[in-house]
mmCIF file of C-alpha atoms (C1' of nucleotides) in Angstrom:
data_model
loop_
_atom_site.group_PDB
_atom_site.id
_atom_site.type_symbol
_atom_site.label_atom_id
_atom_site.label_comp_id
_atom_site.label_asym_id
_atom_site.label_seq_id
_atom_site.Cartn_x
_atom_site.Cartn_y
_atom_site.Cartn_z
ATOM 1 C CA MET A 1 169.212 -46.626 41.732
ATOM 2 C CA PRO A 2 171.729 -47.297 44.282
ATOM 3 C CA GLU A 3 172.578 -50.911 45.281
ATOM 4 C CA LEU A 4 175.818 -52.186 45.246
ATOM 5 C CA PRO A 5 177.078 -51.895 42.134
ATOM 6 C CA ASP A 6 175.732 -47.913 41.793
ATOM 7 C CA VAL A 7 177.596 -47.963 44.740
ATOM 8 C CA GLU A 8 180.568 -48.841 43.389
ATOM 9 C CA THR A 9 180.302 -46.715 41.231
ATOM 10 C CA PHE A 10 179.960 -43.309 43.232
ATOM 11 C CA ARG A 11 182.392 -44.562 45.079
ATOM 12 C CA ARG A 12 184.842 -44.915 41.760
ATOM 13 C CA TYR A 13 183.307 -41.474 40.910
ATOM 14 C CA TYR A 14 184.393 -39.659 44.293
ATOM 15 C CA GLU A 15 188.091 -41.545 43.837
ATOM 16 C CA SER A 16 188.451 -40.188 40.820
ATOM 17 C CA THR A 17 187.256 -36.288 41.216
ATOM 18 C CA ALA A 18 187.387 -35.530 45.223
ATOM 19 C CA LEU A 19 190.343 -38.041 46.566
ATOM 20 C CA HIS A 20 192.933 -36.039 48.208
ATOM 21 C CA LYS A 21 191.633 -32.831 47.756
ATOM 22 C CA ARG A 22 191.353 -30.555 50.857
ATOM 23 C CA ILE A 23 187.523 -29.642 52.074
ATOM 24 C CA LYS A 24 187.004 -26.386 52.602
ATOM 25 C CA ARG A 25 183.908 -25.738 53.701
ATOM 26 C CA VAL A 26 180.613 -28.047 54.028
ATOM 27 C CA GLU A 27 177.222 -26.431 53.894
ATOM 28 C CA THR A 28 173.876 -28.560 54.684
ATOM 29 C CA LEU A 29 171.383 -27.512 53.185
ATOM 30 C CA HIS A 30 168.702 -30.124 54.831
ATOM 31 C CA LYS A 31 169.422 -31.196 57.660
ATOM 32 C CA LYS A 32 167.623 -34.318 57.822
ATOM 33 C CA ILE A 33 170.284 -35.760 55.537
ATOM 34 C CA LEU A 34 172.327 -35.856 58.536
ATOM 35 C CA LYS A 35 172.488 -38.869 60.378
ATOM 36 C CA GLY A 36 173.816 -38.712 64.171
ATOM 37 C CA VAL A 37 175.371 -34.741 63.942
ATOM 38 C CA SER A 38 174.417 -31.737 63.324
ATOM 39 C CA PRO A 39 175.474 -29.277 60.749
ATOM 40 C CA GLU A 40 177.954 -27.521 62.830
ATOM 41 C CA ASP A 41 179.630 -30.724 63.946
ATOM 42 C CA PHE A 42 179.323 -32.086 60.631
ATOM 43 C CA ALA A 43 180.831 -28.504 59.177
ATOM 44 C CA GLN A 44 183.456 -28.501 61.450
ATOM 45 C CA THR A 45 184.401 -31.336 61.547
ATOM 46 C CA LEU A 46 185.111 -31.587 57.747
ATOM 47 C CA GLU A 47 186.053 -28.015 57.188
ATOM 48 C CA GLY A 48 189.967 -28.481 56.770
ATOM 49 C CA ARG A 49 190.497 -32.306 56.346
ATOM 50 C CA THR A 50 191.928 -34.112 53.299
ATOM 51 C CA SER A 51 189.945 -37.211 51.682
ATOM 52 C CA ASN A 52 192.953 -39.990 51.841
ATOM 53 C CA SER A 53 190.899 -43.278 50.525
ATOM 54 C CA THR A 54 187.387 -45.144 50.007
ATOM 55 C CA MET A 55 185.762 -47.977 50.874
ATOM 56 C CA ARG A 56 182.453 -49.752 50.397
ATOM 57 C CA HIS A 57 180.226 -51.349 52.856
ATOM 58 C CA GLY A 58 177.068 -52.997 51.104
ATOM 59 C CA LYS A 59 175.032 -49.689 50.017
ATOM 60 C CA ASN A 60 177.614 -47.302 51.837
ATOM 61 C CA LEU A 61 180.555 -45.112 50.751
ATOM 62 C CA LEU A 62 183.046 -44.397 53.332
ATOM 63 C CA VAL A 63 185.648 -41.850 52.913
ATOM 64 C CA GLN A 64 188.676 -41.774 55.127
ATOM 65 C CA MET A 65 189.935 -38.472 56.043
ATOM 66 C CA ASP A 66 193.676 -37.407 57.124
ATOM 67 C CA LYS A 67 192.385 -37.668 60.503
ATOM 68 C CA GLY A 68 189.379 -38.350 62.987
ATOM 69 C CA PRO A 69 185.985 -39.905 61.665
ATOM 70 C CA TRP A 70 185.568 -41.218 58.675
ATOM 71 C CA LEU A 71 182.543 -40.074 56.012
ATOM 72 C CA ARG A 72 179.170 -42.253 55.267
ATOM 73 C CA PHE A 73 177.275 -41.937 52.753
ATOM 74 C CA HIS A 74 173.465 -44.210 52.170
ATOM 75 C CA PHE A 75 171.857 -42.774 48.910
ATOM 76 C CA GLY A 76 168.920 -44.355 49.982
ATOM 77 C CA MET A 77 167.026 -44.851 46.581
ATOM 78 C CA THR A 78 167.516 -41.252 44.828
ATOM 79 C CA GLY A 79 171.312 -40.282 46.140
ATOM 80 C CA SER A 80 173.709 -39.476 43.708
ATOM 81 C CA LEU A 81 176.849 -37.570 44.237
ATOM 82 C CA GLN A 82 178.498 -35.047 41.728
ATOM 83 C CA PHE A 83 181.247 -33.146 41.097
ATOM 84 C CA LEU A 84 181.443 -29.640 40.334
ATOM 85 C CA LYS A 85 184.486 -28.342 38.403
ATOM 86 C CA LYS A 86 186.173 -24.745 39.578
ATOM 87 C CA ASP A 87 184.151 -22.764 37.542
ATOM 88 C CA GLU A 88 181.137 -24.573 37.538
ATOM 89 C CA GLU A 89 178.544 -22.252 39.002
ATOM 90 C CA GLY A 90 174.924 -22.803 40.857
ATOM 91 C CA ILE A 91 174.448 -26.051 42.563
ATOM 92 C CA PRO A 92 172.450 -29.172 41.006
ATOM 93 C CA LEU A 93 168.490 -29.697 41.741
ATOM 94 C CA HIS A 94 168.259 -31.908 44.683
ATOM 95 C CA THR A 95 172.082 -30.562 46.350
ATOM 96 C CA ARG A 96 171.392 -31.375 50.180
ATOM 97 C CA VAL A 97 174.896 -31.092 51.536
ATOM 98 C CA ILE A 98 177.958 -29.739 49.633
ATOM 99 C CA PHE A 99 181.390 -30.032 50.380
ATOM 100 C CA GLU A 100 183.805 -26.765 48.816
ATOM 101 C CA HIS A 101 187.334 -27.554 48.178
ATOM 102 C CA SER A 102 190.425 -25.292 48.824
ATOM 103 C CA ASP A 103 190.943 -25.676 45.060
ATOM 104 C CA GLY A 104 187.578 -23.876 44.114
ATOM 105 C CA SER A 105 185.599 -27.527 43.152
ATOM 106 C CA ARG A 106 182.718 -28.870 44.883
ATOM 107 C CA LEU A 107 181.372 -32.266 45.545
ATOM 108 C CA ALA A 108 177.794 -32.192 45.348
ATOM 109 C CA PHE A 109 175.656 -35.238 47.708
ATOM 110 C CA LEU A 110 171.967 -34.576 45.828
ATOM 111 C CA CYS A 111 169.129 -36.700 47.440
ATOM 112 C CA ILE A 112 165.406 -36.187 45.934
ATOM 113 C CA ARG A 113 163.443 -38.123 47.465
ATOM 114 C CA MET A 114 165.885 -37.645 51.003
ATOM 115 C CA LEU A 115 165.611 -41.130 51.810
ATOM 116 C CA GLY A 116 170.110 -41.062 51.931
ATOM 117 C CA ARG A 117 171.780 -40.028 54.431
ATOM 118 C CA THR A 118 175.505 -38.957 55.563
ATOM 119 C CA GLY A 119 177.135 -38.273 58.330
ATOM 120 C CA LEU A 120 180.403 -38.828 60.634
ATOM 121 C CA VAL A 121 181.718 -43.122 61.445
ATOM 122 C CA GLU A 122 184.776 -43.860 63.563
ATOM 123 C CA ASP A 123 185.810 -46.070 61.327
ATOM 124 C CA PRO A 124 184.423 -48.912 58.305
ATOM 125 C CA GLU A 125 184.415 -52.205 61.052
ATOM 126 C CA SER A 126 182.827 -50.319 63.746
ATOM 127 C CA PHE A 127 180.150 -48.437 61.274
ATOM 128 C CA ALA A 128 179.123 -52.217 59.888
ATOM 129 C CA LYS A 129 179.314 -53.232 63.233
ATOM 130 C CA SER A 130 176.317 -50.999 65.051
ATOM 131 C CA ALA A 131 174.307 -50.870 61.857
ATOM 132 C CA GLY A 132 174.132 -54.458 62.112
ATOM 133 C CA LEU A 133 175.782 -54.742 58.202
ATOM 134 C CA GLY A 134 176.311 -58.712 57.489
ATOM 135 C CA PRO A 135 179.492 -59.166 54.679
ATOM 136 C CA ASP A 136 180.072 -57.154 51.606
ATOM 137 C CA ALA A 137 178.358 -59.596 49.017
ATOM 138 C CA MET A 138 181.495 -59.058 46.962
ATOM 139 C CA GLU A 139 183.875 -59.208 49.910
ATOM 140 C CA ILE A 140 181.818 -62.536 51.678
ATOM 141 C CA SER A 141 183.480 -66.079 50.965
ATOM 142 C CA LEU A 142 181.909 -69.244 49.407
ATOM 143 C CA LYS A 143 181.597 -70.721 52.666
ATOM 144 C CA GLU A 144 180.083 -67.606 54.770
ATOM 145 C CA PHE A 145 178.080 -67.321 52.545
ATOM 146 C CA ARG A 146 176.800 -70.887 52.730
ATOM 147 C CA ALA A 147 176.999 -70.200 56.641
ATOM 148 C CA MET A 148 174.700 -66.785 56.492
ATOM 149 C CA LEU A 149 171.644 -68.436 54.667
ATOM 150 C CA SER A 150 171.674 -71.553 55.923
ATOM 151 C CA SER A 151 171.202 -69.642 59.305
ATOM 152 C CA ARG A 152 167.902 -68.449 58.515
ATOM 153 C CA THR A 153 164.904 -69.579 56.902
ATOM 154 C CA GLY A 154 162.127 -67.714 54.443
ATOM 155 C CA ALA A 155 161.863 -67.372 51.589
ATOM 156 C CA ILE A 156 165.695 -66.490 49.373
ATOM 157 C CA LYS A 157 164.339 -63.339 48.478
ATOM 158 C CA SER A 158 164.279 -61.739 51.269
ATOM 159 C CA VAL A 159 167.131 -62.993 52.989
ATOM 160 C CA LEU A 160 169.275 -61.730 49.728
ATOM 161 C CA MET A 161 167.630 -58.662 50.608
ATOM 162 C CA ASP A 162 168.539 -58.615 54.104
ATOM 163 C CA GLN A 163 171.013 -56.539 55.035
ATOM 164 C CA GLY A 164 172.110 -58.213 57.836
ATOM 165 C CA VAL A 165 173.020 -61.383 56.386
ATOM 166 C CA ILE A 166 174.606 -59.810 53.144
ATOM 167 C CA ALA A 167 175.123 -56.031 52.767
ATOM 168 C CA GLY A 168 174.543 -54.675 48.968
ATOM 169 C CA LEU A 169 171.263 -56.809 47.345
ATOM 170 C CA GLY A 170 168.304 -54.444 46.565
ATOM 171 C CA ASN A 171 165.295 -55.323 45.616
ATOM 172 C CA VAL A 172 166.324 -54.968 41.386
ATOM 173 C CA TYR A 173 169.303 -57.212 41.857
ATOM 174 C CA SER A 174 168.418 -59.860 43.661
ATOM 175 C CA ASP A 175 165.465 -60.319 41.107
ATOM 176 C CA GLU A 176 168.174 -60.402 38.880
ATOM 177 C CA VAL A 177 170.354 -62.952 40.259
ATOM 178 C CA LEU A 178 167.329 -65.159 41.072
ATOM 179 C CA PHE A 179 166.813 -65.021 37.327
ATOM 180 C CA HIS A 180 170.081 -66.158 36.152
ATOM 181 C CA ALA A 181 170.762 -68.906 39.141
ATOM 182 C CA GLY A 182 166.973 -69.951 38.246
ATOM 183 C CA PHE A 183 164.938 -69.675 41.225
ATOM 184 C CA HIS A 184 161.408 -69.365 42.063
ATOM 185 C CA PRO A 185 162.032 -65.761 44.393
ATOM 186 C CA ARG A 186 159.703 -67.036 47.191
ATOM 187 C CA ARG A 187 161.697 -70.731 47.571
ATOM 188 C CA LYS A 188 162.132 -71.582 50.582
ATOM 189 C CA ILE A 189 166.103 -71.731 52.104
ATOM 190 C CA SER A 190 165.220 -74.869 53.206
ATOM 191 C CA GLN A 191 164.897 -76.267 50.109
ATOM 192 C CA PHE A 192 168.384 -74.839 48.840
ATOM 193 C CA SER A 193 170.923 -77.984 48.851
ATOM 194 C CA THR A 194 175.033 -76.859 49.172
ATOM 195 C CA GLU A 195 174.586 -77.272 45.637
ATOM 196 C CA ASP A 196 172.220 -74.563 45.203
ATOM 197 C CA LEU A 197 173.677 -72.338 47.653
ATOM 198 C CA SER A 198 176.852 -72.550 45.822
ATOM 199 C CA HIS A 199 175.317 -72.011 42.643
ATOM 200 C CA LEU A 200 173.560 -69.031 44.108
ATOM 201 C CA TYR A 201 177.101 -67.767 45.286
ATOM 202 C CA ARG A 202 178.819 -67.832 41.951
ATOM 203 C CA VAL A 203 175.837 -65.790 40.284
ATOM 204 C CA MET A 204 175.670 -63.540 42.386
ATOM 205 C CA HIS A 205 179.273 -63.106 42.090
ATOM 206 C CA ARG A 206 178.894 -62.673 38.045
ATOM 207 C CA VAL A 207 175.920 -60.045 37.889
ATOM 208 C CA MET A 208 177.461 -58.188 40.227
ATOM 209 C CA GLU A 209 180.522 -58.008 38.496
ATOM 210 C CA MET A 210 178.977 -57.129 35.460
ATOM 211 C CA ALA A 211 176.871 -54.604 36.872
ATOM 212 C CA ILE A 212 180.171 -52.591 38.055
ATOM 213 C CA LYS A 213 181.821 -53.247 34.557
ATOM 214 C CA LYS A 214 178.414 -51.823 32.725
ATOM 215 C CA LYS A 215 179.023 -49.208 35.606
ATOM 216 C CA ALA A 216 175.766 -49.712 36.911
ATOM 217 C CA GLU A 217 173.228 -48.257 34.306
ATOM 218 C CA PRO A 218 170.531 -49.883 33.250
ATOM 219 C CA GLU A 219 170.921 -49.416 29.397
ATOM 220 C CA LYS A 220 174.273 -50.714 29.426
ATOM 221 C CA MET A 221 173.202 -54.114 30.921
ATOM 222 C CA PRO A 222 173.054 -57.303 28.560
ATOM 223 C CA SER A 223 169.836 -57.742 26.189
ATOM 224 C CA ASN A 224 169.313 -61.064 28.189
ATOM 225 C CA TRP A 225 169.333 -59.978 31.534
ATOM 226 C CA LEU A 226 165.939 -59.391 34.020
ATOM 227 C CA LEU A 227 166.492 -55.224 34.541
ATOM 228 C CA PRO A 228 165.653 -54.216 31.122
ATOM 229 C CA HIS A 229 162.577 -56.152 30.779
ATOM 230 C CA ARG A 230 161.582 -55.612 34.240
ATOM 231 C CA LYS A 231 157.966 -55.082 33.668
ATOM 232 C CA GLU A 232 155.336 -57.397 34.138
ATOM 233 C CA GLY A 233 153.558 -59.248 31.062
ATOM 234 C CA VAL A 234 156.431 -58.180 29.132
ATOM 235 C CA GLU A 235 158.752 -61.133 27.372
ATOM 236 C CA CYS A 236 160.990 -62.974 29.145
ATOM 237 C CA PRO A 237 164.690 -62.234 27.692
ATOM 238 C CA ASP A 238 164.978 -66.585 27.129
ATOM 239 C CA GLY A 239 161.350 -65.849 24.920
ATOM 240 C CA LYS A 240 159.616 -68.809 26.749
ATOM 241 C CA GLY A 241 157.782 -66.895 29.615
ATOM 242 C CA LYS A 242 156.460 -64.151 30.856
ATOM 243 C CA ILE A 243 157.638 -61.848 33.469
ATOM 244 C CA LYS A 244 155.205 -62.316 36.357
ATOM 245 C CA ARG A 245 154.865 -60.052 39.519
ATOM 246 C CA LEU A 246 154.961 -60.929 43.328
ATOM 247 C CA ARG A 247 154.229 -58.945 45.940
ATOM 248 C CA PHE A 248 156.595 -58.852 48.896
ATOM 249 C CA GLY A 249 155.333 -57.199 51.519
ATOM 250 C CA SER A 250 155.319 -53.469 49.942
ATOM 251 C CA ARG A 251 157.675 -54.585 47.342
ATOM 252 C CA SER A 252 157.374 -56.384 44.361
ATOM 253 C CA ALA A 253 159.431 -59.338 42.962
ATOM 254 C CA TYR A 254 159.410 -59.703 38.931
ATOM 255 C CA TYR A 255 159.966 -63.088 37.843
ATOM 256 C CA CYS A 256 160.328 -65.484 34.444
ATOM 257 C CA ASN A 257 157.043 -67.635 35.626
ATOM 258 C CA GLU A 258 159.042 -70.542 32.883
ATOM 259 C CA CYS A 259 162.696 -69.710 34.024
ATOM 260 C CA GLN A 260 162.065 -69.772 37.497
ATOM 261 C CA LYS A 261 160.095 -72.489 38.594
ATOM 262 C CA GLU A 262 158.674 -71.806 42.081
ATOM 263 C "C1'" DA B 1 144.932 -38.459 38.915
ATOM 264 C "C1'" DC B 2 146.834 -43.026 40.393
ATOM 265 C "C1'" DG B 3 149.827 -45.840 40.998
ATOM 266 C "C1'" DG B 4 154.903 -47.736 41.288
ATOM 267 C "C1'" DA B 5 159.738 -46.704 41.825
ATOM 268 C "C1'" DT B 6 166.096 -48.868 43.820
ATOM 269 C "C1'" DG B 7 165.991 -48.310 50.532
ATOM 270 C "C1'" DT B 8 165.528 -48.003 55.633
ATOM 271 C "C1'" DT B 9 163.425 -48.145 60.032
ATOM 272 C "C1'" DA B 10 159.424 -48.530 63.369
ATOM 273 C "C1'" DT B 11 155.795 -50.968 64.293
ATOM 274 C "C1'" DT B 12 152.251 -55.110 64.747
ATOM 275 C "C1'" DA B 13 151.079 -59.082 63.147
ATOM 276 C "C1'" DA B 14 151.381 -64.006 63.167
ATOM 277 C "C1'" DA C 1 162.948 -65.544 69.256
ATOM 278 C "C1'" DT C 2 162.095 -64.924 64.288
ATOM 279 C "C1'" DT C 3 159.305 -63.327 60.128
ATOM 280 C "C1'" DA C 4 156.357 -61.447 57.810
ATOM 281 C "C1'" DA C 5 153.572 -56.870 56.630
ATOM 282 C "C1'" DT C 6 152.434 -52.393 56.326
ATOM 283 C "C1'" DA C 7 153.485 -47.814 57.048
ATOM 284 C "C1'" DA C 8 156.083 -43.994 56.697
ATOM 285 C "C1'" DC C 9 159.290 -40.538 55.316
ATOM 286 C "C1'" DA C 10 159.224 -37.391 50.064
ATOM 287 C "C1'" DT C 11 159.208 -36.780 44.864
ATOM 288 C "C1'" DC C 12 159.338 -37.668 40.775
ATOM 289 C "C1'" DC C 13 156.933 -40.495 35.936
ATOM 290 C "C1'" DG C 14 153.854 -42.019 33.144
#
DNA sequence: ACGGATGTTATTAA
DNA sequence: ATTAATAACATCCG
């Protein structure tokens, strides 16, 4: 799940559950989930801290504490957060880190496939820079968007998914954006006019907004979206074309052979 | 049983 | 210097 809309949903979930709670104890159940910090240092740094605010950059959730470094989550392909109220016992399956609060509630960071990471970062700006992230897909201006894309060559699908160009789109939502914009995933950046890029920008914004509004739940997406039909051979929601699959390295791009001509 | 699944990174090749 | 492909990571699902 975790692309921009999913991570934004986790951010809001964190705000409505764990924000302003004091962390009493941090337990790391699988130390490989920690990036750049030992379980001991991670716990020692966070224990006694109270979360103040949150922000998101691309697929990263960042939590500001009352002092010290920020807490960062990246969800990989199968990560999620689950809040446990005071009297809830046990921990969910695939819990990798558990944050216990002073009021007895807990926040579990789950990750089935262990592709996600959590850790500490100085602040959002220095983190984005050191991670080589481009501007966030919801924050980037039209002008900046055109400039970032124009600086690249190659297929639009790969460029949209490149976190160093724009941060937030992954395999599913890059397909969704290209579907609504009517562009073939293999189309080269050099083939895009200024108007094409503006169109793409507006569609991207609209798709992200709607996906966030639907809390990134695939079953709640509009029926004319690609997401519910993202399977080879099925009918395109517009009824004219068929959904095709293309290989991009090890990933699959799904698109409509009628709505998205090369 | 096999292939595919939302991500990132290292390596290799073009 | 870019860009593209591949494998690896670990687990689940149909």
